[in-house]
């Protein structure tokens, strides 16, 4: 039976996930495959490259660098998280991503994105850590309104969290019979519809399917959480979630808050492993 890791996004809440993953990685936990969404994809790729500690290191190092994440970046480039800096300069020059280790590791790595034309989820298996792979990871983490759609092979994509934020069912369909799901919201959390969504419609007039995905996201997301609970109860999945809301938001420039969030994840990972 194939064993999988399913990683939710959540912007900088993903540092909780990074802490969990580092605890698992450093104690030799092996999985046959991993699927990440948004921050789950950005941070989860380091599991396949066996680079424990890399995520918290570069996030703290560049926490206040406007090239990494800032309104200045948004105004200059159209991306809150600077695309060239985050997906080229950082992994290829400043804190080098180990592409050779990624490609040599047998664990499969998948990402989920949202097709801007249809509003539906698209899943991509990445075997190489090349420029195209980082484009798919960028697409998975490109939030609407604060990111430009990412064009790949003639189609445009945005954040996978718009269409399938916790793709457990997809991984099961691929044959992963037992999965560890890591979420960045406490167990029992539910999304609610917001009247403010309608204010976004004019800004998404060129992408009506993206707007519709945003408007209905709370419905499928809550159904996904119910499905996860049912699979956990049936012994087909396990769940690691924060015990309470994390002390961090989607965007953060405070290294101390980043470290605290990461440490909460490390503790959760060690508790899962039943370490003393």
mmCIF file of C-alpha atoms in Angstrom:
data_model
loop_
_atom_site.group_PDB
_atom_site.id
_atom_site.type_symbol
_atom_site.label_atom_id
_atom_site.label_comp_id
_atom_site.label_asym_id
_atom_site.label_seq_id
_atom_site.Cartn_x
_atom_site.Cartn_y
_atom_site.Cartn_z
ATOM 1 C CA UNK A 1 0.000 0.000 0.000
ATOM 2 C CA UNK A 2 1.436 3.359 -1.036
ATOM 3 C CA UNK A 3 1.861 5.926 1.726
ATOM 4 C CA UNK A 4 1.401 9.600 0.940
ATOM 5 C CA UNK A 5 1.806 13.079 2.376
ATOM 6 C CA UNK A 6 -0.938 15.632 1.650
ATOM 7 C CA UNK A 7 -0.020 19.241 2.441
ATOM 8 C CA UNK A 8 -2.417 22.174 2.699
ATOM 9 C CA UNK A 9 -1.316 25.734 1.891
ATOM 10 C CA UNK A 10 -2.020 28.884 3.868
ATOM 11 C CA UNK A 11 0.814 31.283 3.094
ATOM 12 C CA UNK A 12 3.147 31.702 6.062
ATOM 13 C CA UNK A 13 0.996 29.335 8.109
ATOM 14 C CA UNK A 14 2.880 26.784 6.032
ATOM 15 C CA UNK A 15 5.827 27.258 8.381
ATOM 16 C CA UNK A 16 3.883 24.983 10.744
ATOM 17 C CA UNK A 17 3.976 22.352 8.005
ATOM 18 C CA UNK A 18 7.686 23.007 7.476
ATOM 19 C CA UNK A 19 8.303 22.279 11.149
ATOM 20 C CA UNK A 20 6.344 19.039 10.984
ATOM 21 C CA UNK A 21 8.179 17.957 7.837
ATOM 22 C CA UNK A 22 11.590 18.672 9.318
ATOM 23 C CA UNK A 23 10.757 16.546 12.361
ATOM 24 C CA UNK A 24 9.649 13.679 10.092
ATOM 25 C CA UNK A 25 12.615 14.099 7.756
ATOM 26 C CA UNK A 26 15.195 14.169 10.518
ATOM 27 C CA UNK A 27 13.837 10.920 11.946
ATOM 28 C CA UNK A 28 13.837 9.068 8.644
ATOM 29 C CA UNK A 29 10.092 8.917 7.890
ATOM 30 C CA UNK A 30 9.633 7.743 4.301
ATOM 31 C CA UNK A 31 6.661 8.276 2.014
ATOM 32 C CA UNK A 32 5.956 7.043 -1.496
ATOM 33 C CA UNK A 33 4.558 10.359 -2.627
ATOM 34 C CA UNK A 34 3.755 13.923 -1.625
ATOM 35 C CA UNK A 35 1.180 16.347 -2.975
ATOM 36 C CA UNK A 36 1.356 19.996 -1.976
ATOM 37 C CA UNK A 37 -0.870 22.994 -2.544
ATOM 38 C CA UNK A 38 0.419 26.577 -2.473
ATOM 39 C CA UNK A 39 2.804 26.873 0.506
ATOM 40 C CA UNK A 40 2.493 23.098 0.849
ATOM 41 C CA UNK A 41 4.111 22.798 -2.579
ATOM 42 C CA UNK A 42 6.704 25.540 -2.014
ATOM 43 C CA UNK A 43 7.843 24.088 1.295
ATOM 44 C CA UNK A 44 7.072 20.415 0.657
ATOM 45 C CA UNK A 45 9.525 20.116 -2.234
ATOM 46 C CA UNK A 46 12.323 20.268 0.356
ATOM 47 C CA UNK A 47 11.186 16.887 1.687
ATOM 48 C CA UNK A 48 12.082 15.264 -1.602
ATOM 49 C CA UNK A 49 15.424 17.096 -1.724
ATOM 50 C CA UNK A 50 16.139 16.118 1.929
ATOM 51 C CA UNK A 51 16.901 19.706 2.958
ATOM 52 C CA UNK A 52 15.716 19.874 6.554
ATOM 53 C CA UNK A 53 15.911 23.391 7.953
ATOM 54 C CA UNK A 54 16.024 25.149 4.594
ATOM 55 C CA UNK A 55 12.492 26.573 4.718
ATOM 56 C CA UNK A 56 12.769 28.304 8.086
ATOM 57 C CA UNK A 57 16.302 29.452 7.266
ATOM 58 C CA UNK A 58 15.474 31.336 4.074
ATOM 59 C CA UNK A 59 12.151 32.675 5.350
ATOM 60 C CA UNK A 60 13.849 34.263 8.356
ATOM 61 C CA UNK A 61 16.773 35.479 6.274
ATOM 62 C CA UNK A 62 14.572 37.266 3.735
ATOM 63 C CA UNK A 63 11.617 38.112 5.989
ATOM 64 C CA UNK A 64 12.107 41.856 5.552
ATOM 65 C CA UNK A 65 13.535 41.835 2.039
ATOM 66 C CA UNK A 66 11.106 43.708 -0.268
ATOM 67 C CA UNK A 67 12.113 41.445 -3.160
ATOM 68 C CA UNK A 68 10.713 38.435 -1.295
ATOM 69 C CA UNK A 69 7.321 39.729 -0.186
ATOM 70 C CA UNK A 70 6.142 43.348 -0.127
ATOM 71 C CA UNK A 71 3.647 45.829 -1.482
ATOM 72 C CA UNK A 72 6.606 47.310 -3.354
ATOM 73 C CA UNK A 73 7.037 44.007 -5.144
ATOM 74 C CA UNK A 74 3.327 43.930 -5.954
ATOM 75 C CA UNK A 75 3.421 47.429 -7.436
ATOM 76 C CA UNK A 76 6.618 46.834 -9.402
ATOM 77 C CA UNK A 77 6.068 43.279 -10.615
ATOM 78 C CA UNK A 78 2.394 42.432 -10.109
ATOM 79 C CA UNK A 79 3.303 39.768 -7.539
ATOM 80 C CA UNK A 80 3.229 40.230 -3.764
ATOM 81 C CA UNK A 81 5.816 37.453 -3.520
ATOM 82 C CA UNK A 82 8.397 38.466 -6.113
ATOM 83 C CA UNK A 83 8.304 35.750 -8.754
ATOM 84 C CA UNK A 84 11.837 36.089 -10.107
ATOM 85 C CA UNK A 85 13.309 36.385 -6.621
ATOM 86 C CA UNK A 86 11.307 33.545 -5.031
ATOM 87 C CA UNK A 87 11.417 31.025 -7.859
ATOM 88 C CA UNK A 88 14.760 31.721 -9.532
ATOM 89 C CA UNK A 89 17.231 33.826 -7.563
ATOM 90 C CA UNK A 90 16.512 32.342 -4.139
ATOM 91 C CA UNK A 91 16.527 28.600 -5.035
ATOM 92 C CA UNK A 92 19.258 28.848 -7.663
ATOM 93 C CA UNK A 93 21.676 31.356 -6.103
ATOM 94 C CA UNK A 94 20.928 32.504 -2.538
ATOM 95 C CA UNK A 95 19.842 29.324 -0.711
ATOM 96 C CA UNK A 96 20.379 26.685 -3.335
ATOM 97 C CA UNK A 97 17.748 24.008 -3.794
ATOM 98 C CA UNK A 98 19.340 20.582 -4.239
ATOM 99 C CA UNK A 99 17.919 19.621 -7.631
ATOM 100 C CA UNK A 100 20.093 16.518 -7.891
ATOM 101 C CA UNK A 101 18.838 15.151 -4.571
ATOM 102 C CA UNK A 102 15.237 15.971 -5.566
ATOM 103 C CA UNK A 103 15.547 14.067 -8.818
ATOM 104 C CA UNK A 104 17.366 11.112 -7.224
ATOM 105 C CA UNK A 105 14.836 10.555 -4.452
ATOM 106 C CA UNK A 106 12.196 7.950 -5.460
ATOM 107 C CA UNK A 107 9.317 9.741 -3.711
ATOM 108 C CA UNK A 108 6.809 11.178 -6.196
ATOM 109 C CA UNK A 109 6.120 14.916 -5.951
ATOM 110 C CA UNK A 110 2.828 16.430 -7.134
ATOM 111 C CA UNK A 111 1.360 19.934 -7.031
ATOM 112 C CA UNK A 112 -2.190 21.197 -7.413
ATOM 113 C CA UNK A 113 -3.041 24.372 -9.332
ATOM 114 C CA UNK A 114 -6.234 26.044 -10.533
ATOM 115 C CA UNK A 115 -6.930 26.513 -14.233
ATOM 116 C CA UNK A 116 -7.958 30.157 -14.684
ATOM 117 C CA UNK A 117 -10.230 29.357 -17.651
ATOM 118 C CA UNK A 118 -12.234 26.615 -15.920
ATOM 119 C CA UNK A 119 -11.769 27.242 -12.196
ATOM 120 C CA UNK A 120 -11.000 23.538 -11.815
ATOM 121 C CA UNK A 121 -8.059 21.798 -10.190
ATOM 122 C CA UNK A 122 -5.166 20.548 -12.292
ATOM 123 C CA UNK A 123 -2.572 18.186 -10.836
ATOM 124 C CA UNK A 124 1.003 17.939 -12.039
ATOM 125 C CA UNK A 125 3.672 15.366 -11.169
ATOM 126 C CA UNK A 126 7.132 16.917 -11.141
ATOM 127 C CA UNK A 127 10.127 14.661 -11.697
ATOM 128 C CA UNK A 128 12.764 17.343 -12.282
ATOM 129 C CA UNK A 129 13.592 20.486 -10.314
ATOM 130 C CA UNK A 130 14.033 22.665 -13.379
ATOM 131 C CA UNK A 131 12.659 26.040 -14.455
ATOM 132 C CA UNK A 132 9.369 24.487 -15.575
ATOM 133 C CA UNK A 133 8.900 22.715 -12.243
ATOM 134 C CA UNK A 134 9.362 25.984 -10.365
ATOM 135 C CA UNK A 135 6.755 27.564 -12.659
ATOM 136 C CA UNK A 136 4.262 24.914 -11.563
ATOM 137 C CA UNK A 137 5.155 25.491 -7.906
ATOM 138 C CA UNK A 138 4.815 29.245 -8.428
ATOM 139 C CA UNK A 139 1.398 28.732 -10.010
ATOM 140 C CA UNK A 140 0.250 26.618 -7.086
ATOM 141 C CA UNK A 141 1.115 29.482 -4.708
ATOM 142 C CA UNK A 142 -0.084 32.441 -6.801
ATOM 143 C CA UNK A 143 -2.995 33.947 -4.926
ATOM 144 C CA UNK A 144 -5.534 35.872 -7.026
ATOM 145 C CA UNK A 145 -5.411 39.693 -6.974
ATOM 146 C CA UNK A 146 -1.917 39.780 -5.452
ATOM 147 C CA UNK A 147 -0.314 37.564 -8.110
ATOM 148 C CA UNK A 148 -0.284 37.420 -11.861
ATOM 149 C CA UNK A 149 -1.605 34.229 -13.420
ATOM 150 C CA UNK A 150 1.243 31.908 -14.358
ATOM 151 C CA UNK A 151 1.301 30.863 -18.022
ATOM 152 C CA UNK A 152 2.442 27.301 -18.747
ATOM 153 C CA UNK A 153 2.013 25.612 -22.132
ATOM 154 C CA UNK A 154 -0.541 28.147 -23.308
ATOM 155 C CA UNK A 155 -2.795 28.054 -20.234
ATOM 156 C CA UNK A 156 -2.961 30.264 -17.158
ATOM 157 C CA UNK A 157 -2.971 28.989 -13.587
ATOM 158 C CA UNK A 158 -3.382 30.317 -10.061
ATOM 159 C CA UNK A 159 -3.344 29.025 -6.489
ATOM 160 C CA UNK A 160 -4.415 25.404 -6.125
ATOM 161 C CA UNK A 161 -6.209 26.362 -2.919
ATOM 162 C CA UNK A 162 -8.998 27.870 -5.018
ATOM 163 C CA UNK A 163 -10.098 24.476 -6.309
ATOM 164 C CA UNK A 164 -8.633 21.674 -4.165
ATOM 165 C CA UNK A 165 -6.877 22.949 -1.078
ATOM 166 C CA UNK A 166 -6.355 19.540 0.547
ATOM 167 C CA UNK A 167 -6.206 16.985 -2.315
ATOM 168 C CA UNK A 168 -6.535 13.799 -0.269
ATOM 169 C CA UNK A 169 -9.180 12.305 -2.575
ATOM 170 C CA UNK A 170 -6.994 12.872 -5.634
ATOM 171 C CA UNK A 171 -4.062 11.107 -4.001
ATOM 172 C CA UNK A 172 -6.279 8.191 -3.034
ATOM 173 C CA UNK A 173 -7.412 7.982 -6.655
ATOM 174 C CA UNK A 174 -3.733 7.666 -7.634
ATOM 175 C CA UNK A 175 -3.417 4.615 -5.412
ATOM 176 C CA UNK A 176 -2.167 6.120 -2.173
ATOM 177 C CA UNK A 177 -4.056 3.960 0.299
ATOM 178 C CA UNK A 178 -2.801 5.521 3.528
ATOM 179 C CA UNK A 179 -2.037 9.216 3.819
ATOM 180 C CA UNK A 180 -0.774 11.681 6.381
ATOM 181 C CA UNK A 181 -2.619 14.979 5.955
ATOM 182 C CA UNK A 182 -1.072 18.143 7.380
ATOM 183 C CA UNK A 183 -3.351 21.170 7.673
ATOM 184 C CA UNK A 184 -2.548 24.686 8.825
ATOM 185 C CA UNK A 185 -5.856 25.306 10.592
ATOM 186 C CA UNK A 186 -6.866 23.589 13.857
ATOM 187 C CA UNK A 187 -9.022 20.478 13.664
ATOM 188 C CA UNK A 188 -12.659 21.537 13.621
ATOM 189 C CA UNK A 189 -12.043 24.731 11.657
ATOM 190 C CA UNK A 190 -14.630 25.566 9.000
ATOM 191 C CA UNK A 191 -14.769 28.236 6.302
ATOM 192 C CA UNK A 192 -17.751 30.543 5.909
ATOM 193 C CA UNK A 193 -19.021 32.502 2.932
ATOM 194 C CA UNK A 194 -18.214 36.204 2.908
ATOM 195 C CA UNK A 195 -20.244 39.041 1.452
ATOM 196 C CA UNK A 196 -16.975 40.785 0.679
ATOM 197 C CA UNK A 197 -16.297 38.263 -2.094
ATOM 198 C CA UNK A 198 -18.692 40.182 -4.353
ATOM 199 C CA UNK A 199 -16.374 43.209 -4.100
ATOM 200 C CA UNK A 200 -13.719 41.215 -5.929
ATOM 201 C CA UNK A 201 -15.836 40.549 -9.009
ATOM 202 C CA UNK A 202 -14.774 43.693 -10.931
ATOM 203 C CA UNK A 203 -11.104 42.862 -10.354
ATOM 204 C CA UNK A 204 -11.622 39.349 -11.716
ATOM 205 C CA UNK A 205 -13.811 40.269 -14.674
ATOM 206 C CA UNK A 206 -11.275 38.678 -17.041
ATOM 207 C CA UNK A 207 -11.297 35.465 -15.011
ATOM 208 C CA UNK A 208 -14.942 34.714 -14.117
ATOM 209 C CA UNK A 209 -14.152 31.061 -13.357
ATOM 210 C CA UNK A 210 -11.629 32.187 -10.729
ATOM 211 C CA UNK A 211 -14.267 34.434 -9.166
ATOM 212 C CA UNK A 212 -16.759 31.559 -9.073
ATOM 213 C CA UNK A 213 -14.134 29.326 -7.476
ATOM 214 C CA UNK A 214 -13.545 31.923 -4.771
ATOM 215 C CA UNK A 215 -17.277 32.316 -4.189
ATOM 216 C CA UNK A 216 -17.886 28.603 -3.672
ATOM 217 C CA UNK A 217 -14.587 27.627 -2.047
ATOM 218 C CA UNK A 218 -16.043 27.371 1.457
ATOM 219 C CA UNK A 219 -18.514 24.681 0.326
ATOM 220 C CA UNK A 220 -16.050 22.171 -1.118
ATOM 221 C CA UNK A 221 -13.422 23.003 1.505
ATOM 222 C CA UNK A 222 -15.742 22.084 4.366
ATOM 223 C CA UNK A 223 -16.789 18.916 2.562
ATOM 224 C CA UNK A 224 -13.108 18.033 2.198
ATOM 225 C CA UNK A 225 -12.579 18.446 5.942
ATOM 226 C CA UNK A 226 -15.528 16.145 6.612
ATOM 227 C CA UNK A 227 -14.071 13.599 4.191
ATOM 228 C CA UNK A 228 -10.691 13.750 5.941
ATOM 229 C CA UNK A 229 -12.361 13.119 9.301
ATOM 230 C CA UNK A 230 -14.176 10.109 7.839
ATOM 231 C CA UNK A 231 -10.957 8.669 6.393
ATOM 232 C CA UNK A 232 -9.142 9.167 9.693
ATOM 233 C CA UNK A 233 -11.977 7.408 11.534
ATOM 234 C CA UNK A 234 -11.762 4.540 9.032
ATOM 235 C CA UNK A 235 -8.011 4.182 9.600
ATOM 236 C CA UNK A 236 -7.212 5.212 6.023
ATOM 237 C CA UNK A 237 -5.595 8.546 6.879
ATOM 238 C CA UNK A 238 -3.866 10.373 9.689
ATOM 239 C CA UNK A 239 -4.070 14.081 10.485
ATOM 240 C CA UNK A 240 -1.606 16.543 11.954
ATOM 241 C CA UNK A 241 -3.139 19.950 12.649
ATOM 242 C CA UNK A 242 -2.326 22.826 15.005
ATOM 243 C CA UNK A 243 -4.010 22.496 18.389
ATOM 244 C CA UNK A 244 -5.059 26.148 18.225
ATOM 245 C CA UNK A 245 -4.891 28.994 15.695
ATOM 246 C CA UNK A 246 -1.321 29.699 14.695
ATOM 247 C CA UNK A 247 0.330 32.992 15.761
ATOM 248 C CA UNK A 248 0.953 33.946 12.129
ATOM 249 C CA UNK A 249 -1.075 35.149 9.166
ATOM 250 C CA UNK A 250 -0.697 34.475 5.460
ATOM 251 C CA UNK A 251 1.922 37.211 5.234
ATOM 252 C CA UNK A 252 4.538 37.822 7.924
ATOM 253 C CA UNK A 253 7.773 39.805 8.146
ATOM 254 C CA UNK A 254 8.686 38.959 11.741
ATOM 255 C CA UNK A 255 11.409 36.287 12.043
ATOM 256 C CA UNK A 256 10.485 35.596 15.674
ATOM 257 C CA UNK A 257 6.864 34.829 14.773
ATOM 258 C CA UNK A 258 8.081 32.652 11.903
ATOM 259 C CA UNK A 259 10.325 30.700 14.269
ATOM 260 C CA UNK A 260 7.535 30.289 16.815
ATOM 261 C CA UNK A 261 5.186 28.916 14.162
ATOM 262 C CA UNK A 262 7.860 26.548 12.873
ATOM 263 C CA UNK A 263 8.598 25.347 16.420
ATOM 264 C CA UNK A 264 4.915 24.548 16.966
ATOM 265 C CA UNK A 265 5.112 22.381 13.844
ATOM 266 C CA UNK A 266 8.286 20.665 15.039
ATOM 267 C CA UNK A 267 6.576 19.814 18.320
ATOM 268 C CA UNK A 268 3.538 18.448 16.450
ATOM 269 C CA UNK A 269 5.792 16.322 14.241
ATOM 270 C CA UNK A 270 7.667 14.938 17.221
ATOM 271 C CA UNK A 271 4.372 14.195 18.985
ATOM 272 C CA UNK A 272 3.228 12.264 15.892
ATOM 273 C CA UNK A 273 6.453 10.267 16.034
ATOM 274 C CA UNK A 274 5.883 9.774 19.789
ATOM 275 C CA UNK A 275 9.334 11.099 20.596
ATOM 276 C CA UNK A 276 10.111 11.836 24.269
#
